[in-house]
Amino acid sequence: MEILMTIVAGTLFTSGVYLILSKTLLRIIMGLSLFTHGVHIMLMSINGLKRGAAPLLEEQAASYTDPVPQALILTSIVISFSLTAFSLVLAYRTYKEHGTDDVERLRGQDHE
Amino acid sequence: MNNIVVLPLFIPLILGVSLFFIRKHIRLQQWIAALAALATLAASLMLMGQISSEGIQVLHMGGWEAPYGIPLVADMLAAILVAVASIVTFACLLFAFHFIGEERKNYYVYPLMLILLCGVNGSFLTGDIFNLFVFFEVMLLSSYVLLSLGGGRVQLRETVKYIVINIVASSLFVIAIAYLYSITGTLNLAHIAERVAENGQNGLTTTVSLLLLTVFGLKAGLFLFFWLPGSYSAPSAPIAALFAALLTKVGVYVIIRMFTLIFNHQPQITHTIILWLAALTMILGAIGAIAYWRIKQILAYNVVVSVGFILFGVGVATDASLAGSVFYLVHDMIAKALIFILGGAVVFVAGTDRLREISGLIRYRPILGWLFFLSALALAGVPPLSGFIGKFLILQGGVQAEHYIMAAISLLTSLMVLYSVIKIFINSFWGESLLSEGEQKSSARGTLLPGFLLAALVVGLGLGADIFMPYVDQAVEPLVNPRIYIDAVLS
Amino acid sequence: MKFPDVILQTAAKILVFIIMIYSIYILFAGHNNPGGGFIGGLITASAIMLLYLAFDVETVGEIIPLDFKIIGAVGVMLALLTGFGAVLFGVPFLTQVYQYVNLPLLGKTGLGTAFVFDLGVYLAVVGTTVTIIRSISEDL
């Protein structure tokens, strides 16, 4: 199972990087969120997957699974959720302001 | 247990959020924001007093003891940096009151600046590596919004770049945390340090440390600073000053913390790499600073140079050089805020940041001119200003440890830094005045108060170094001997 | 975007209440079972989202005349102040108290200060999520 998860994480990383390197803002944001999901899957499987009880006292406390990676993933998902939301709004505003979502054409002369 | 440790995060966050309720009352918002920065400063000064008498202060949040819960750990280094961050935020707020246009004041500028301060203070104080990531994100999220506020074309474009880079870096940070967790089985910094010390720092751990170095190199602008000049020159001047003073310095602080507390067992690999990266950063940053002819770009490249300089001291890792790094870090936060505020004022008065189109400002803005000159000297490390002592200590440590080439590089880049800021001074303040009648009257008075405040600090830190030095020495103790930090947290 | 969809509107009127009740259940269950403020807030936000899909922005604005930014801020304040309450009693920040109380109708009930914190999280999540989606959709 871990091998499968590793392959999934690797696939997510690859497609994320591919999309980040493309030219459209929306694709870049998609790529970023795929990339972070790859990270989450990796975080989940890095200490080995395990089926066990919920990490609560009383209920089969001996066979519980490690709750820390899950807590980390939850926090990280929340953060990436807000980041994705913000970058979507930002991409939309950029598109309105510049009239294009092509990153190549965003390079103006008004800066350099 | 000491609840004062949480105040530097709590005060700016709760007062910052309370500003959401009074969106329309800009005056009141300004008062509360300034009050919040001062209250944070007071809390951190109190913390410094306690640390100097009783040692490292730890707060186990929620009553969960380390290593199970998340502790906040205030050693002297963190407390000093929190105090300086509050001072800098206060100065930037004062500057922002006069400087930020009406259209942005309505869009939560002050709450965001306070939440940024909360994230910065949290990163300084936390004793848990994942909590560090969370506070980093708090800081970065508010910086994204501050960077894009106003929504000019350049700003939006730079924000897109900045966000992409930071999301990738944060993801790498989480990957590094995952590896570190699977190696050591804990997230508490002190506990990780103990485990790594017990089991020895093997190849895998060193690799993870280099991944962390990459992450914080991206955030601090250590060698991987290609994004920095663009992002730091896009926002309006008060925001840029806040970024220059705080954001990269948090990355630098984390590098110091990681490589003195946890990954200090294989300095021949990690610290050598830090040294080389620091050298490259200084050289490339200095080249950038002298090559450009735009004020904002020159100042942004100066941020890069100083990051390299501080990490030179960290790479050498002797008592003297670390003390120098800490001192220079404090100096640099204040001096960078000062020069960005003054540079912003120059750009505002002149209406452009192209040096070739500005001249003769000294006739109409003499105080601004001399303040700028003073801060330029401070930046280059001319005695008796505060930059000198930090530079002297770092160089002393470097020469003692026989890093002669590095010492030569840092001296050379100091000269280049001096040239780059004096170039701004000469070109914009000397010569024929080109200002029109209206521009001569446009006031830069708002800059003078924060300018004087920070300039007084720069001079005071230089002249009163004897008073300040015991605190720096106490800050260096846990850096040289990580056992102190570990025992304070885990006992 | 004005296209009255009768099926969607009729279904939404019923579904919104079911989703809301479920979200409140999730919020209360969160202390010792899977659930809690964050997902409870997301479920409530999805109910409000359904209203936005079925009706238009103005109608929903009349149904729920609240500024969601303020709701988010209230939530954050609530969560922070609960944490700070512990400081007033001289225990570490964020310490929680949990106690069983006999309430008139409910019988033996567990009351914890962690719930107030969770309620803050809930409000913060509802506030931010709806604000985000509104700020994207208002422009279209």
XYZ file of C-alpha atoms in Angstrom, chain A residues 13 20 25 28 32 35-36 39 42-43 46-47 66 68-69 71-72 75-76 79 82-83 86-87 90 93-94 97-98 106-108 110-112, chain B residues 130 133-134 137 141 144-145 148 151 153-154 156-160 163-164 167-168 171-172 174-175 177-179 181-182 187 230 233 294 297 354:
70
model
C 4.219 16.036 -7.811
C 3.253 25.128 -12.516
C -2.423 31.435 -14.453
C -0.396 27.320 -12.382
C 0.159 24.424 -6.953
C 1.650 19.859 -5.591
C 0.436 20.525 -2.049
C 2.836 16.701 -0.093
C 3.491 11.860 1.230
C 3.075 13.098 4.788
C 5.808 8.518 5.294
C 5.611 6.596 8.559
C -0.491 7.873 15.031
C 0.097 13.510 14.452
C 0.445 13.198 10.637
C -3.424 16.594 12.406
C -0.590 18.040 10.356
C -3.786 21.987 9.233
C -1.915 21.972 5.974
C -3.801 26.543 4.852
C -7.114 29.540 1.944
C -4.054 29.996 -0.263
C -6.688 33.834 -2.382
C -4.646 32.992 -5.454
C -5.662 37.240 -7.356
C -7.943 40.389 -10.684
C -4.711 40.038 -12.617
C -6.215 44.269 -14.915
C -3.821 43.000 -17.577
C 2.345 39.702 -18.100
C 5.926 40.866 -18.394
C 5.444 44.536 -19.031
C 6.756 49.335 -16.959
C 9.108 47.706 -14.550
C 12.490 46.825 -15.926
C 5.034 22.517 12.637
C 5.152 26.456 9.601
C 1.727 27.684 10.705
C 1.863 30.925 6.794
C -0.767 35.194 3.943
C 0.377 38.377 0.107
C -2.599 40.573 0.785
C -1.428 43.034 -3.673
C -4.057 46.307 -7.173
C -0.546 46.200 -12.575
C 2.996 45.749 -11.339
C -0.519 42.083 -9.114
C 2.173 40.598 -11.317
C 4.747 40.566 -8.545
C 2.244 39.081 -6.099
C 1.596 36.201 -8.482
C 2.825 33.517 -4.115
C 3.979 30.788 -6.485
C 3.716 28.062 -1.936
C 6.379 25.841 -3.483
C 5.353 22.681 0.407
C 9.033 21.794 0.555
C 6.149 20.466 4.934
C 8.074 17.702 3.142
C 8.941 18.370 8.421
C 7.532 15.013 7.313
C 11.028 13.556 6.864
C 9.116 13.529 11.894
C 9.711 10.110 10.411
C 7.983 17.844 16.242
C 10.760 42.478 -7.725
C 9.959 47.133 -4.913
C 16.369 52.864 -9.356
C 15.805 48.145 -6.649
C 14.757 56.713 -11.258
